[in-house]
């Protein structure tokens, strides 16, 4: 089986890079500063899970609302470049959010990636971080909050309630070492269970044309999606083909 590509998304500080490091068993992804935000430019991190290689792509959220984070236009352009460069397609979306509660920005991020960007053709799973101090099992969070996801139309194919930190080290042991080890196994199993064996691949221009139409109809990003046509680094031939696609739709 060929390598499978996974896109992990969520707001700055949600724990995306920490989740990648958790899976890798070492620090391979940089941790973004929540005060400085980050750019959308995606990095690829190869991770082995039960003998299979998965390429993890760490991205920024598209609508974080922080003036220091990348704006939606640049994010859309760079996401376009990422998706169209993935020859193997996309096998899974991982939505990463930090407890304790679901926010409006989480809902919009979800809709953008699932409904708009991946046209509901890629499964999406949820990873809830920051649960190292959850009373009882970390899974209790999902029991108490899963209704909020359903109410907002956020239908996940699976979930993992975890901690992505080992905590402070004391007497040769990390405070949350047991929870951390449990969390690694949870996320690995989530990926194995949910990733598509036949990845979603879409032609370059057709993806952007469909995305533009969907964004316009659903009014998630409004007219901004059309402004980005000038900033997608398309050739003249590609731009003409895109225009024709939009007219036909």
mmCIF file of N, CA and C in Angstrom, residues 189-237:
data_model
loop_
_atom_site.group_PDB
_atom_site.id
_atom_site.type_symbol
_atom_site.label_atom_id
_atom_site.label_comp_id
_atom_site.label_asym_id
_atom_site.label_seq_id
_atom_site.Cartn_x
_atom_site.Cartn_y
_atom_site.Cartn_z
ATOM 1 N N UNK A 189 -4.741 4.177 16.839
ATOM 2 C CA UNK A 189 -5.888 3.341 16.493
ATOM 3 C C UNK A 189 -6.929 4.126 15.724
ATOM 4 N N UNK A 190 -7.107 5.393 16.092
ATOM 5 C CA UNK A 190 -8.053 6.266 15.390
ATOM 6 C C UNK A 190 -7.687 6.376 13.917
ATOM 7 N N UNK A 191 -6.419 6.587 13.654
ATOM 8 C CA UNK A 191 -5.952 6.734 12.273
ATOM 9 C C UNK A 191 -6.106 5.425 11.498
ATOM 10 N N UNK A 192 -5.713 4.333 12.100
ATOM 11 C CA UNK A 192 -5.821 3.027 11.445
ATOM 12 C C UNK A 192 -7.285 2.716 11.100
ATOM 13 N N UNK A 193 -8.181 3.043 12.026
ATOM 14 C CA UNK A 193 -9.603 2.735 11.823
ATOM 15 C C UNK A 193 -10.279 3.642 10.802
ATOM 16 N N UNK A 194 -9.834 4.889 10.706
ATOM 17 C CA UNK A 194 -10.590 5.890 9.949
ATOM 18 C C UNK A 194 -9.997 6.302 8.597
ATOM 19 N N UNK A 195 -8.714 6.127 8.391
ATOM 20 C CA UNK A 195 -8.088 6.591 7.144
ATOM 21 C C UNK A 195 -8.573 5.777 5.945
ATOM 22 N N UNK A 196 -8.884 6.481 4.875
ATOM 23 C CA UNK A 196 -9.310 5.828 3.641
ATOM 24 C C UNK A 196 -8.175 4.998 3.059
ATOM 25 N N UNK A 197 -8.515 3.805 2.558
ATOM 26 C CA UNK A 197 -7.514 3.002 1.871
ATOM 27 C C UNK A 197 -7.336 3.500 0.436
ATOM 28 N N UNK A 198 -8.405 4.030 -0.125
ATOM 29 C CA UNK A 198 -8.323 4.650 -1.443
ATOM 30 C C UNK A 198 -8.528 6.144 -1.245
ATOM 31 N N UNK A 199 -7.453 6.889 -1.312
ATOM 32 C CA UNK A 199 -7.483 8.312 -0.988
ATOM 33 C C UNK A 199 -8.311 9.127 -1.975
ATOM 34 N N UNK A 200 -8.760 10.293 -1.525
ATOM 35 C CA UNK A 200 -9.511 11.210 -2.385
ATOM 36 C C UNK A 200 -8.524 12.045 -3.191
ATOM 37 N N UNK A 201 -8.636 11.955 -4.502
ATOM 38 C CA UNK A 201 -7.793 12.744 -5.396
ATOM 39 C C UNK A 201 -8.713 13.497 -6.350
ATOM 40 N N UNK A 202 -8.462 14.763 -6.561
ATOM 41 C CA UNK A 202 -9.314 15.550 -7.446
ATOM 42 C C UNK A 202 -8.435 16.338 -8.409
ATOM 43 N N UNK A 203 -8.829 16.482 -9.679
ATOM 44 C CA UNK A 203 -8.043 17.272 -10.625
ATOM 45 C C UNK A 203 -7.871 18.698 -10.139
ATOM 46 N N UNK A 204 -6.751 19.262 -10.465
ATOM 47 C CA UNK A 204 -6.352 20.572 -9.950
ATOM 48 C C UNK A 204 -7.408 21.660 -10.148
ATOM 49 N N UNK A 205 -7.800 21.905 -11.389
ATOM 50 C CA UNK A 205 -8.728 22.996 -11.661
ATOM 51 C C UNK A 205 -10.121 22.672 -11.159
ATOM 52 N N UNK A 206 -10.547 21.448 -11.355
ATOM 53 C CA UNK A 206 -11.891 21.076 -10.930
ATOM 54 C C UNK A 206 -12.070 21.280 -9.435
ATOM 55 N N UNK A 207 -11.039 20.972 -8.640
ATOM 56 C CA UNK A 207 -11.137 21.186 -7.188
ATOM 57 C C UNK A 207 -11.417 22.648 -6.888
ATOM 58 N N UNK A 208 -10.649 23.547 -7.502
ATOM 59 C CA UNK A 208 -10.802 24.952 -7.155
ATOM 60 C C UNK A 208 -12.122 25.515 -7.650
ATOM 61 N N UNK A 209 -12.565 25.047 -8.813
ATOM 62 C CA UNK A 209 -13.851 25.504 -9.334
ATOM 63 C C UNK A 209 -14.980 25.081 -8.406
ATOM 64 N N UNK A 210 -14.963 23.812 -8.001
ATOM 65 C CA UNK A 210 -16.007 23.314 -7.109
ATOM 66 C C UNK A 210 -15.957 24.019 -5.762
ATOM 67 N N UNK A 211 -14.740 24.265 -5.284
ATOM 68 C CA UNK A 211 -14.579 24.948 -4.004
ATOM 69 C C UNK A 211 -15.146 26.353 -4.066
ATOM 70 N N UNK A 212 -14.865 27.053 -5.188
ATOM 71 C CA UNK A 212 -15.374 28.407 -5.329
ATOM 72 C C UNK A 212 -16.889 28.454 -5.329
ATOM 73 N N UNK A 213 -17.509 27.524 -6.056
ATOM 74 C CA UNK A 213 -18.965 27.471 -6.122
ATOM 75 C C UNK A 213 -19.558 27.145 -4.754
ATOM 76 N N UNK A 214 -18.994 26.157 -4.083
ATOM 77 C CA UNK A 214 -19.520 25.763 -2.776
ATOM 78 C C UNK A 214 -19.389 26.883 -1.759
ATOM 79 N N UNK A 215 -18.236 27.567 -1.781
ATOM 80 C CA UNK A 215 -18.044 28.672 -0.841
ATOM 81 C C UNK A 215 -19.070 29.768 -1.085
ATOM 82 N N UNK A 216 -19.348 30.030 -2.350
ATOM 83 C CA UNK A 216 -20.315 31.075 -2.685
ATOM 84 C C UNK A 216 -21.711 30.671 -2.213
ATOM 85 N N UNK A 217 -22.102 29.405 -2.492
ATOM 86 C CA UNK A 217 -23.444 28.949 -2.130
ATOM 87 C C UNK A 217 -23.653 28.873 -0.627
ATOM 88 N N UNK A 218 -22.648 28.363 0.080
ATOM 89 C CA UNK A 218 -22.798 28.161 1.519
ATOM 90 C C UNK A 218 -22.474 29.425 2.314
ATOM 91 N N UNK A 219 -21.865 30.413 1.649
ATOM 92 C CA UNK A 219 -21.546 31.699 2.271
ATOM 93 C C UNK A 219 -20.652 31.536 3.496
ATOM 94 N N UNK A 220 -19.748 30.565 3.431
ATOM 95 C CA UNK A 220 -18.817 30.376 4.535
ATOM 96 C C UNK A 220 -17.703 31.413 4.464
ATOM 97 N N UNK A 221 -17.228 31.669 3.248
ATOM 98 C CA UNK A 221 -16.150 32.639 3.089
ATOM 99 C C UNK A 221 -16.582 33.850 2.261
ATOM 100 N N UNK A 222 -17.770 33.823 1.734
ATOM 101 C CA UNK A 222 -18.246 34.958 0.963
ATOM 102 C C UNK A 222 -17.458 35.174 -0.315
ATOM 103 N N UNK A 223 -17.396 36.419 -0.775
ATOM 104 C CA UNK A 223 -16.759 36.732 -2.044
ATOM 105 C C UNK A 223 -15.237 36.650 -1.996
ATOM 106 N N UNK A 224 -14.674 36.470 -0.808
ATOM 107 C CA UNK A 224 -13.217 36.403 -0.700
ATOM 108 C C UNK A 224 -12.630 35.281 -1.543
ATOM 109 N N UNK A 225 -13.381 34.203 -1.688
ATOM 110 C CA UNK A 225 -12.856 33.056 -2.439
ATOM 111 C C UNK A 225 -12.573 33.409 -3.886
ATOM 112 N N UNK A 226 -13.313 34.368 -4.448
ATOM 113 C CA UNK A 226 -13.096 34.743 -5.841
ATOM 114 C C UNK A 226 -11.873 35.654 -5.985
ATOM 115 N N UNK A 227 -11.582 36.430 -4.955
ATOM 116 C CA UNK A 227 -10.399 37.286 -5.007
ATOM 117 C C UNK A 227 -9.127 36.454 -5.084
ATOM 118 N N UNK A 228 -9.191 35.278 -4.504
ATOM 119 C CA UNK A 228 -7.978 34.464 -4.421
ATOM 120 C C UNK A 228 -7.569 33.877 -5.759
ATOM 121 N N UNK A 229 -8.431 33.927 -6.746
ATOM 122 C CA UNK A 229 -8.075 33.399 -8.056
ATOM 123 C C UNK A 229 -6.814 34.079 -8.589
ATOM 124 N N UNK A 230 -6.663 35.358 -8.280
ATOM 125 C CA UNK A 230 -5.502 36.102 -8.759
ATOM 126 C C UNK A 230 -4.242 35.692 -8.021
ATOM 127 N N UNK A 231 -4.412 35.036 -6.861
ATOM 128 C CA UNK A 231 -3.265 34.790 -5.997
ATOM 129 C C UNK A 231 -2.941 33.309 -5.887
ATOM 130 N N UNK A 232 -3.440 32.503 -6.807
ATOM 131 C CA UNK A 232 -3.236 31.050 -6.740
ATOM 132 C C UNK A 232 -2.073 30.564 -7.583
ATOM 133 N N UNK A 233 -1.297 31.464 -8.103
ATOM 134 C CA UNK A 233 -0.118 31.097 -8.894
ATOM 135 C C UNK A 233 -0.484 30.170 -10.056
ATOM 136 N N UNK A 234 -1.626 30.444 -10.695
ATOM 137 C CA UNK A 234 -2.058 29.638 -11.840
ATOM 138 C C UNK A 234 -1.442 30.183 -13.126
ATOM 139 N N UNK A 235 -1.245 29.302 -14.073
ATOM 140 C CA UNK A 235 -0.792 29.733 -15.392
ATOM 141 C C UNK A 235 -1.977 30.368 -16.117
ATOM 142 N N UNK A 236 -1.705 31.038 -17.241
ATOM 143 C CA UNK A 236 -2.789 31.653 -18.000
ATOM 144 C C UNK A 236 -3.772 30.591 -18.483
ATOM 145 N N UNK A 237 -3.237 29.451 -18.914
ATOM 146 C CA UNK A 237 -4.090 28.358 -19.392
ATOM 147 C C UNK A 237 -4.989 27.827 -18.278
#
